[in-house]
Amino acid sequence: MARPNDPGFNKVFNDPIHGHIELHPLLVKIIDTPQFQRLRNIKQLGGVYYVFPGASHNRFEHSIGVGYLAGKLAKSLQKKQPELNINERDILCVQIAGLCHDLGHGPFSHLFDRRFIPKARPDLKDDKKWTHEKATLEMFNHLITVNNLKKVMEKKENGLVLNKDIPFIRELIFGKRTDPDHPEIELPYEGRPEKPYLYEIVSNKRNGIDVNKFDYFARDCHHLGIKNNFDHDRFIKFAKVFKVDGEQQICIRDKEVGNLYDFFHTRNYLHRRAYQHKVTNIVETMITEAFVLADKHLTFEGEYEKFTLSTAIDDMVAYTKLTDNVFEQILLSTPGELDEAREKDLKKAREILTNISSRRLLKCVGQFYSAYPADIEDMRLHLLDDQKNPLAIKLLPEHLNVIKMDYGMKTENPIDRVSFYRKEDKEAFKISRGQVSTLTPGHFQEWLLQVYCTAETDGEILALARKNFEQLYQTVTSKKVPTPIPGEFEDWLLQVYNGTTETDEKTQMMARDFYELWLETLTSEEKRALEM
């Protein structure tokens, strides 16, 4: 079998992020298929490109980068810890998973699966919910079949054992399989159950630290012109495998804990600065509306029949033809011999996309963040109340964009799911937030509400609406703290604030906030008395 790091067999790619990288010939075979080449025409960041002119990179180069980093991390573990018995088959499978992890993305990436499909296909709910990860598994199977890659994969120089390695690659991408009759029950790993740490390389379900994010943090920051404070090369250098709670996990040196906080801060910062930028969401809202209008009037040839934009996900032959070019397909469509209703939809869709191209966009009335979803819901209900009409402009539900942002683990601190080791230790341990810095985040989840109105809104009315929005925000989010508060409750708050009593994370978060607000109501003498 050819070694994945043997320069005599590998092909060299010059990547702007990782420099000159070498890829195994089997990976090149996969890259040179129509199904993978399709990723050249799918923007990595969807509508972000309409805000940041440099964000023109595509899923194609990102996927190559992830494949490369997956191999780099696996080889690093192999070299540092020979006792893990990581072999060349393992490394090649991990590289294939990294390379193919985004095959299922649709036009404009997450716009397609998070915005368009839920609107166009409301039948796909709950256990039938469609995701790009599910489409990736289907496209991966399709790619192997139509390009006759099974025989190539089994060749001596590649050495894969398909009945073992194909399920392994699928699990590396998607995670554990579930029981068909009981989807809530996860089944044991089928591919490499004896090497569970390999499942943390491409898509880490434990704490979210994986090479997929390593690449897109570096690549997105590069193209957006934003500084990336996380150093993935240091992570790879100091990553080792230890047994934690009876299972082998990838752990990291204790001195790298600050680098990991930078990892999650970078993720959050990218969302705030770019991914959830108010104009990004306006553009994606408008593109989604145009796609929904044009959906049933666009056709794509499948294996045996024709499909629409939203039903093409059911046939990989048709789905292979879906790229960002759908935007131009709608924009440049010309009236034909269509019935009146169809032409009306396409005309409206063309107008929306023309407005985007001409920068006639929806206007942002205002936005605000809150750690409490109740504040967001309260604000949303006020804004949609026609009787109160607080903004002096009428809003539709689609003019309110509610976004949940976190560090990857909802309200939890993801660092709590990471184990660390000291230089000479043979055991891993946890590091608490207090051992790192008192300036580390206290909240790990927040909600963002963005409010839009039509592009034609009069300037004076828009200014009034923005002023009224600020007043409404102050009303909804103001917290009235009773003072004085009962002595027993005061003692309990102090215990929670200092971390000396056990309670759940949500209660701790709210108690800390409440306690700090209460402190602001005290006089200097009362504060001094409290400290004594």
Coordinates of C-alpha atoms in Angstrom, one line a residue:
M1 CA 0.0 0.0 0.0
A2 CA 1.3 3.5 -0.9
R3 CA 2.0 5.5 2.2
P4 CA -0.1 8.7 2.4
N5 CA 3.1 10.7 3.1
D6 CA 5.2 9.2 0.4
P7 CA 6.2 12.0 -2.0
G8 CA 6.9 9.5 -4.8
F9 CA 3.2 8.8 -5.1
N10 CA 1.5 12.0 -3.9
K11 CA 0.3 15.1 -5.8
V12 CA 1.2 18.5 -4.6
F13 CA -1.3 21.4 -4.2
N14 CA -0.4 25.0 -3.5
D15 CA -2.9 26.2 -1.0
P16 CA -3.0 29.8 0.2
I17 CA -3.7 28.7 3.8
H18 CA -1.5 25.6 4.3
G19 CA 1.1 26.1 1.7
H20 CA 2.3 23.2 -0.5
I21 CA 0.4 20.1 0.6
E22 CA 0.7 16.5 -0.6
L23 CA -2.4 14.3 -1.1
H24 CA -2.5 10.6 -1.7
P25 CA -3.5 9.5 -5.3
L26 CA -6.8 8.1 -4.2
L27 CA -7.7 11.5 -2.8
V28 CA -6.9 13.0 -6.1
K29 CA -9.1 10.5 -7.8
I30 CA -12.0 11.6 -5.6
I31 CA -11.2 15.3 -6.2
D32 CA -11.3 14.7 -10.0
T33 CA -14.9 13.6 -10.0
P34 CA -17.9 15.8 -11.1
Q35 CA -19.5 15.4 -7.7
F36 CA -16.5 16.9 -6.0
Q37 CA -15.7 19.5 -8.7
R38 CA -19.2 20.8 -8.1
L39 CA -18.0 22.3 -4.9
R40 CA -16.0 24.9 -6.9
N41 CA -19.3 26.6 -7.6
I42 CA -20.6 26.7 -4.0
K43 CA -19.6 29.7 -1.9
Q44 CA -18.2 28.7 1.4
L45 CA -19.9 31.6 3.2
G46 CA -23.1 32.1 1.1
G47 CA -24.4 35.6 1.4
V48 CA -21.4 36.8 3.4
Y49 CA -19.7 37.5 0.0
Y50 CA -22.2 40.3 -0.6
V51 CA -20.8 42.1 2.5
F52 CA -17.1 41.1 2.5
P53 CA -15.7 41.3 -1.0
G54 CA -12.9 39.0 -0.2
A55 CA -15.1 36.1 0.9
S56 CA -15.2 34.5 -2.6
H57 CA -13.7 31.2 -1.6
N58 CA -15.6 27.9 -2.1
R59 CA -16.4 24.6 -0.5
F60 CA -13.9 23.0 -2.9
E61 CA -10.7 24.5 -1.4
H62 CA -12.0 24.2 2.1
S63 CA -12.7 20.4 1.6
I64 CA -9.1 19.9 0.3
G65 CA -7.8 21.8 3.4
V66 CA -9.8 19.6 5.8
G67 CA -8.6 16.4 4.1
Y68 CA -5.0 17.6 4.5
L69 CA -5.4 18.6 8.2
A70 CA -7.2 15.3 9.0
G71 CA -4.2 13.4 7.7
K72 CA -1.8 15.8 9.5
L73 CA -3.4 15.3 12.9
A74 CA -3.7 11.5 12.4
K75 CA 0.0 11.2 11.3
S76 CA 1.1 13.3 14.3
L77 CA -0.7 11.0 16.7
Q78 CA 0.8 8.0 14.9
K79 CA 4.3 9.3 15.2
K80 CA 4.1 10.4 18.8
Q81 CA 2.3 7.3 20.1
P82 CA 3.2 4.2 18.2
E83 CA 1.3 2.1 20.8
L84 CA -2.0 3.4 19.3
N85 CA -1.4 1.2 16.3
I86 CA -2.7 3.8 13.8
N87 CA -2.0 2.3 10.4
E88 CA -2.0 3.7 6.9
R89 CA -5.6 2.5 6.2
D90 CA -6.8 4.5 9.2
I91 CA -5.0 7.6 8.0
L92 CA -6.3 7.3 4.4
C93 CA -9.9 6.8 5.7
V94 CA -9.6 9.9 7.9
Q95 CA -8.3 11.9 5.0
I96 CA -11.2 10.7 2.7
A97 CA -13.7 11.7 5.4
G98 CA -12.1 15.1 5.7
L99 CA -12.1 15.6 2.0
C100 CA -15.7 14.5 1.5
H101 CA -17.4 15.9 4.6
D102 CA -19.1 18.8 2.7
L103 CA -20.2 17.0 -0.5
G104 CA -23.9 17.5 0.5
H105 CA -23.9 21.3 0.6
G106 CA -26.4 23.0 -1.7
P107 CA -26.4 26.4 -3.3
F108 CA -25.0 29.2 -1.0
S109 CA -24.1 26.5 1.6
H110 CA -26.0 26.9 4.8
L111 CA -28.6 29.2 3.2
F112 CA -29.9 26.1 1.3
D113 CA -30.3 23.7 4.3
R114 CA -31.1 26.1 7.1
R115 CA -33.3 28.6 5.3
F116 CA -34.6 27.4 1.9
I117 CA -35.4 23.7 2.5
P118 CA -37.4 24.3 5.7
K119 CA -39.6 26.8 3.8
A120 CA -39.9 24.9 0.6
R121 CA -40.2 21.4 2.1
P122 CA -42.1 21.7 5.4
D123 CA -42.8 18.0 5.1
L124 CA -39.2 17.3 6.2
K125 CA -39.5 17.6 9.9
D126 CA -38.3 15.8 13.1
D127 CA -36.7 12.5 12.2
K128 CA -37.3 13.3 8.4
K129 CA -35.4 16.6 8.7
W130 CA -33.0 17.1 5.8
T131 CA -29.5 18.2 6.5
H132 CA -26.4 18.7 4.3
E133 CA -24.7 16.0 6.4
K134 CA -27.3 13.4 5.4
A135 CA -26.9 14.6 1.8
T136 CA -23.2 14.2 2.1
L137 CA -23.5 10.5 2.9
E138 CA -25.8 10.0 -0.1
M139 CA -23.5 12.0 -2.4
F140 CA -20.5 10.0 -1.1
N141 CA -22.1 6.7 -2.0
H142 CA -23.2 8.2 -5.4
L143 CA -19.7 9.5 -6.1
I144 CA -18.1 6.0 -5.5
T145 CA -20.7 4.2 -7.5
V146 CA -20.9 6.3 -10.7
N147 CA -17.1 6.8 -10.9
N148 CA -16.4 3.0 -10.3
L149 CA -14.1 3.9 -7.4
K150 CA -14.7 0.7 -5.4
K151 CA -12.1 -1.3 -7.5
V152 CA -9.7 1.6 -7.2
M153 CA -10.1 1.8 -3.4
E154 CA -9.4 -2.0 -3.1
K155 CA -6.2 -1.9 -5.2
K156 CA -3.0 -3.0 -3.4
E157 CA -1.5 0.5 -3.4
N158 CA -4.7 1.9 -1.6
G159 CA -5.4 -1.2 0.4
L160 CA -8.9 -0.3 1.7
V161 CA -11.2 -3.1 3.0
L162 CA -14.6 -1.7 1.8
N163 CA -17.0 -3.6 4.1
K164 CA -15.0 -2.2 7.0
D165 CA -13.7 1.1 5.8
I166 CA -16.8 2.6 4.0
P167 CA -18.9 2.4 7.2
F168 CA -15.9 3.9 9.0
I169 CA -15.6 6.9 6.7
R170 CA -19.4 7.5 6.9
E171 CA -19.2 7.4 10.7
L172 CA -16.2 9.8 10.7
I173 CA -18.4 12.3 8.7
F174 CA -21.8 11.9 10.4
G175 CA -21.2 10.3 13.8
K176 CA -22.8 7.2 15.2
R177 CA -25.6 5.4 13.4
T178 CA -29.0 5.3 15.1
D179 CA -31.5 2.4 15.5
P180 CA -34.0 2.6 12.5
D181 CA -36.9 1.8 14.8
H182 CA -35.7 4.0 17.7
P183 CA -33.8 7.1 16.3
E184 CA -33.0 8.3 19.8
I185 CA -30.8 5.2 20.4
E186 CA -27.3 5.4 19.1
L187 CA -25.6 2.2 17.9
P188 CA -22.0 1.3 18.6
Y189 CA -19.3 2.4 16.1
E190 CA -18.9 -0.2 13.3
G191 CA -15.7 1.0 11.6
R192 CA -13.0 1.4 14.3
P193 CA -14.7 0.9 17.7
E194 CA -11.2 0.1 19.2
K195 CA -9.9 3.5 18.2
P196 CA -12.6 6.0 19.3
Y197 CA -10.2 9.0 19.3
L198 CA -10.1 8.8 15.4
Y199 CA -13.8 9.9 15.4
E200 CA -12.8 13.2 17.0
I201 CA -10.6 14.3 14.1
V202 CA -13.0 15.4 11.3
S203 CA -16.3 15.9 13.2
N204 CA -15.9 16.0 17.0
K205 CA -19.2 15.4 18.7
R206 CA -17.6 15.5 22.2
N207 CA -16.5 19.2 22.3
G208 CA -16.5 20.5 18.7
I209 CA -12.7 20.8 18.4
D210 CA -11.9 19.3 14.9
V211 CA -10.0 19.9 11.7
N212 CA -13.1 21.1 9.9
K213 CA -13.1 24.2 12.1
F214 CA -9.3 24.4 12.0
D215 CA -9.5 25.0 8.3
Y216 CA -12.5 27.2 8.0
F217 CA -11.4 29.5 10.9
A218 CA -8.0 30.0 9.1
R219 CA -9.5 30.2 5.6
D220 CA -12.5 32.4 6.5
C221 CA -10.4 34.8 8.5
H222 CA -7.9 35.0 5.7
H223 CA -10.5 35.9 3.1
L224 CA -12.6 38.1 5.4
G225 CA -9.6 40.2 6.6
I226 CA -10.2 39.2 10.2
K227 CA -7.4 38.1 12.5
N228 CA -7.5 34.5 13.6
N229 CA -6.1 34.1 17.2
F230 CA -6.3 30.3 17.2
D231 CA -3.2 28.4 16.2
H232 CA -4.2 25.0 14.9
D233 CA -0.6 23.9 14.3
R234 CA 0.1 24.2 18.0
F235 CA -3.0 22.1 18.8
I236 CA -1.8 19.4 16.4
K237 CA 1.7 19.5 17.9
F238 CA 0.5 19.1 21.5
A239 CA -2.4 16.7 20.9
K240 CA -2.1 13.2 22.5
V241 CA -4.4 10.4 23.3
F242 CA -5.2 9.4 26.9
K243 CA -7.8 7.2 28.5
V244 CA -10.5 9.3 30.1
D245 CA -13.5 7.7 31.9
G246 CA -12.5 4.4 30.3
E247 CA -12.4 5.7 26.8
Q248 CA -9.4 6.9 24.7
Q249 CA -9.8 10.6 23.8
I250 CA -7.7 13.3 22.2
C251 CA -6.3 15.5 24.9
I252 CA -4.1 18.6 24.9
R253 CA -1.3 20.1 26.9
D254 CA -2.4 22.1 29.9
K255 CA -0.5 25.2 28.7
E256 CA -2.7 25.2 25.6
V257 CA -6.0 26.0 27.5
G258 CA -5.7 29.7 26.5
N259 CA -5.4 28.7 22.9
L260 CA -8.6 26.6 23.2
Y261 CA -10.5 29.6 24.6
D262 CA -9.2 31.5 21.6
F263 CA -10.6 28.7 19.4
F264 CA -14.2 29.2 20.7
H265 CA -13.9 32.9 20.9
T266 CA -12.8 33.0 17.2
R267 CA -15.9 30.9 16.4
N268 CA -18.2 33.3 18.2
Y269 CA -16.4 36.3 16.8
L270 CA -16.8 35.1 13.2
H271 CA -20.5 34.7 13.8
R272 CA -20.9 38.1 15.2
R273 CA -18.7 39.9 12.6
A274 CA -19.6 38.0 9.4
Y275 CA -21.8 35.0 9.5
Q276 CA -24.7 36.8 11.3
H277 CA -23.9 40.3 10.0
K278 CA -27.2 42.1 9.6
V279 CA -26.6 42.7 5.8
T280 CA -25.6 39.1 5.4
N281 CA -28.9 37.9 6.9
I282 CA -30.8 40.5 4.8
V283 CA -29.3 39.2 1.6
E284 CA -29.8 35.6 2.5
T285 CA -33.4 36.3 3.5
M286 CA -34.0 37.9 0.1
I287 CA -32.3 35.1 -1.8
T288 CA -34.4 32.5 0.1
E289 CA -37.6 34.3 -0.9
A290 CA -36.5 34.3 -4.5
F291 CA -35.6 30.6 -4.4
V292 CA -39.0 29.7 -2.8
L293 CA -40.9 31.7 -5.5
A294 CA -38.9 30.1 -8.4
D295 CA -38.7 26.6 -6.8
K296 CA -41.4 24.7 -8.7
H297 CA -40.5 26.5 -12.0
L298 CA -36.9 25.2 -12.2
T299 CA -36.3 21.7 -13.4
F300 CA -33.2 19.5 -13.0
E301 CA -32.7 16.2 -14.8
G302 CA -32.4 13.3 -12.4
E303 CA -31.6 9.7 -13.1
Y304 CA -35.1 8.8 -14.3
E305 CA -37.2 11.9 -14.0
K306 CA -37.1 15.7 -13.5
F307 CA -36.9 17.5 -10.2
T308 CA -37.5 21.0 -8.8
L309 CA -35.0 23.0 -6.8
S310 CA -36.4 21.7 -3.5
T311 CA -37.0 18.1 -4.6
A312 CA -33.6 17.6 -6.3
I313 CA -32.3 16.6 -2.8
D314 CA -34.1 13.3 -3.4
D315 CA -31.9 12.4 -6.4
M316 CA -28.2 12.7 -6.4
V317 CA -28.0 13.0 -10.2
A318 CA -30.2 16.0 -10.1
Y319 CA -28.6 17.4 -6.9
T320 CA -25.2 17.3 -8.5
K321 CA -26.5 20.1 -10.9
L322 CA -27.4 22.4 -8.0
T323 CA -24.8 25.1 -7.4
D324 CA -24.8 28.9 -6.8
N325 CA -25.5 29.3 -10.5
V326 CA -29.2 28.9 -9.6
F327 CA -29.0 32.6 -8.7
E328 CA -28.1 33.5 -12.3
Q329 CA -30.5 30.9 -13.7
I330 CA -33.4 32.8 -12.1
L331 CA -32.0 36.3 -12.6
L332 CA -31.4 35.7 -16.3
S333 CA -34.6 33.8 -17.0
T334 CA -36.7 35.2 -19.8
P335 CA -40.5 35.1 -20.1
G336 CA -41.6 32.2 -22.2
E337 CA -44.8 30.4 -22.9
L338 CA -45.6 30.0 -19.3
D339 CA -49.0 30.2 -17.6
E340 CA -49.7 33.5 -15.8
A341 CA -49.2 32.2 -12.3
R342 CA -45.7 30.7 -13.1
E343 CA -44.5 33.9 -14.8
K344 CA -45.8 36.0 -11.9
D345 CA -43.6 33.9 -9.5
L346 CA -40.5 34.1 -11.7
K347 CA -41.0 37.8 -12.3
K348 CA -41.1 38.5 -8.6
A349 CA -38.1 36.2 -8.0
R350 CA -36.2 38.1 -10.7
E351 CA -37.1 41.5 -9.1
I352 CA -35.7 40.3 -5.7
L353 CA -32.4 39.1 -7.2
T354 CA -32.2 42.3 -9.3
N355 CA -32.6 44.3 -6.1
I356 CA -29.8 42.4 -4.5
S357 CA -27.5 43.0 -7.5
S358 CA -28.4 46.7 -7.4
R359 CA -28.0 46.9 -3.6
R360 CA -31.7 47.8 -3.0
L361 CA -31.8 45.8 0.2
L362 CA -34.2 45.5 3.1
K363 CA -33.4 48.0 5.8
C364 CA -32.3 47.1 9.3
V365 CA -34.4 48.8 12.0
G366 CA -32.3 47.5 14.9
Q367 CA -30.8 44.4 16.6
F368 CA -30.0 43.3 20.1
Y369 CA -28.4 40.5 22.0
S370 CA -29.7 38.8 25.1
A371 CA -28.6 35.8 27.2
Y372 CA -32.3 35.2 27.9
P373 CA -34.6 33.8 25.2
A374 CA -37.6 35.2 27.1
D375 CA -36.4 38.7 26.4
I376 CA -36.2 37.9 22.7
E377 CA -39.7 36.4 22.6
D378 CA -41.1 39.3 24.5
M379 CA -39.6 41.7 22.0
R380 CA -40.8 39.7 19.1
L381 CA -44.4 39.7 20.3
H382 CA -44.3 43.4 20.9
L383 CA -43.0 44.0 17.4
L384 CA -45.7 41.9 15.8
D385 CA -48.6 43.4 17.8
D386 CA -50.6 45.4 15.2
Q387 CA -52.6 47.1 18.0
K388 CA -49.5 48.6 19.7
N389 CA -47.5 49.1 16.5
P390 CA -44.5 50.3 18.5
L391 CA -42.3 51.1 15.5
A392 CA -44.8 53.1 13.4
I393 CA -44.2 50.6 10.6
K394 CA -45.9 47.3 9.9
L395 CA -43.7 44.2 10.3
L396 CA -44.2 40.7 8.9
P397 CA -42.8 37.6 10.7
E398 CA -40.1 37.2 8.1
H399 CA -38.8 40.6 8.9
L400 CA -37.7 39.3 12.3
N401 CA -34.6 37.2 12.3
V402 CA -33.9 35.3 15.6
I403 CA -30.5 33.6 15.8
K404 CA -29.1 31.5 18.6
M405 CA -25.3 31.8 19.0
D406 CA -23.1 29.8 21.4
Y407 CA -19.7 28.3 21.9
G408 CA -20.9 25.0 20.3
M409 CA -22.4 23.3 23.3
K410 CA -25.5 25.4 24.0
T411 CA -25.3 26.8 27.6
E412 CA -22.3 24.7 28.5
N413 CA -18.6 25.7 28.5
P414 CA -17.1 23.3 25.8
I415 CA -13.7 23.4 27.6
D416 CA -15.4 21.4 30.4
R417 CA -15.5 18.6 27.8
V418 CA -11.8 18.8 27.1
S419 CA -9.2 16.8 29.0
F420 CA -5.6 18.1 29.5
Y421 CA -2.3 16.6 30.4
R422 CA 1.0 17.8 32.0
K423 CA 4.3 17.3 30.3
E424 CA 5.4 14.3 32.4
D425 CA 2.0 13.0 33.4
K426 CA 0.5 9.7 32.2
E427 CA -3.1 10.7 33.1
A428 CA -5.4 13.4 31.8
F429 CA -7.4 15.9 34.0
K430 CA -9.9 18.7 33.7
I431 CA -9.1 22.5 34.0
S432 CA -11.8 24.7 35.6
R433 CA -12.5 28.2 34.3
G434 CA -11.2 29.7 37.5
Q435 CA -7.7 28.1 36.9
V436 CA -7.5 29.9 33.6
S437 CA -8.6 33.5 34.1
T438 CA -11.3 35.5 35.8
L439 CA -11.8 37.2 32.4
T440 CA -13.0 34.0 30.6
P441 CA -16.7 34.1 29.4
G442 CA -19.5 33.6 32.0
H443 CA -22.2 33.0 29.4
F444 CA -21.8 30.5 26.5
Q445 CA -25.0 31.1 24.7
E446 CA -26.9 34.2 23.6
W447 CA -29.7 35.1 21.3
L448 CA -29.7 37.8 18.6
L449 CA -32.8 39.5 17.2
Q450 CA -32.5 41.4 14.0
V451 CA -35.5 43.5 12.7
Y452 CA -35.9 44.5 9.0
C453 CA -38.3 46.5 7.0
T454 CA -38.9 47.0 3.2
A455 CA -36.3 48.9 1.2
E456 CA -38.8 51.5 0.1
T457 CA -39.4 52.7 3.7
D458 CA -39.3 56.5 3.9
G459 CA -36.1 57.8 5.6
E460 CA -37.9 59.8 8.3
I461 CA -40.2 56.9 9.1
L462 CA -37.2 54.6 9.3
A463 CA -35.4 57.0 11.7
L464 CA -38.5 57.1 13.9
A465 CA -38.8 53.3 13.8
R466 CA -35.2 52.9 14.9
K467 CA -35.7 55.4 17.8
N468 CA -38.8 53.5 18.9
F469 CA -36.9 50.2 18.6
E470 CA -34.3 51.5 21.1
Q471 CA -37.0 52.6 23.5
L472 CA -38.8 49.2 23.2
Y473 CA -35.5 47.5 23.8
Q474 CA -34.9 49.4 27.0
T475 CA -38.4 48.6 28.2
V476 CA -38.2 44.9 27.5
T477 CA -34.7 44.3 28.8
S478 CA -34.8 46.5 31.9
K479 CA -34.4 44.4 35.0
K480 CA -36.0 45.7 38.2
V481 CA -34.1 44.4 41.2
P482 CA -36.0 44.4 44.6
T483 CA -34.0 46.0 47.4
P484 CA -33.5 45.1 50.1
I485 CA -33.9 41.4 49.3
P486 CA -34.5 38.7 52.0
G487 CA -31.4 37.8 54.0
E488 CA -31.6 34.1 53.3
F489 CA -31.9 34.7 49.5
E490 CA -29.0 37.1 49.7
D491 CA -26.8 34.4 51.3
W492 CA -27.8 31.9 48.7
L493 CA -27.0 34.3 45.9
L494 CA -23.6 35.0 47.4
Q495 CA -22.9 31.2 47.6
V496 CA -23.9 30.7 43.9
Y497 CA -21.9 33.7 42.8
N498 CA -18.8 32.4 44.6
G499 CA -19.4 28.9 43.3
T500 CA -19.7 27.3 46.8
T501 CA -23.0 25.7 46.3
E502 CA -24.2 23.1 43.7
T503 CA -26.8 24.1 41.2
D504 CA -27.5 23.8 37.5
E505 CA -25.7 26.0 34.9
K506 CA -28.8 28.0 34.0
T507 CA -29.6 28.9 37.6
Q508 CA -26.0 29.8 38.2
M509 CA -25.9 32.1 35.2
M510 CA -29.2 33.9 36.2
A511 CA -28.2 34.1 39.9
R512 CA -24.8 35.7 39.0
D513 CA -26.5 38.2 36.7
F514 CA -29.1 39.0 39.4
Y515 CA -26.5 39.3 42.1
E516 CA -24.4 41.7 40.1
L517 CA -27.4 43.9 39.3
W518 CA -28.4 43.8 43.0
L519 CA -24.9 45.0 43.9
E520 CA -25.3 48.0 41.7
T521 CA -28.3 49.1 43.9
L522 CA -26.2 49.1 47.1
T523 CA -24.6 52.1 48.6
S524 CA -20.8 52.1 49.3
E525 CA -21.4 51.5 53.0
E526 CA -23.7 48.5 52.2
K527 CA -21.1 47.0 49.9
R528 CA -18.4 47.4 52.5
A529 CA -20.6 45.7 55.1
L530 CA -21.2 42.9 52.7
E531 CA -17.5 42.3 52.2
M532 CA -16.8 42.1 55.9

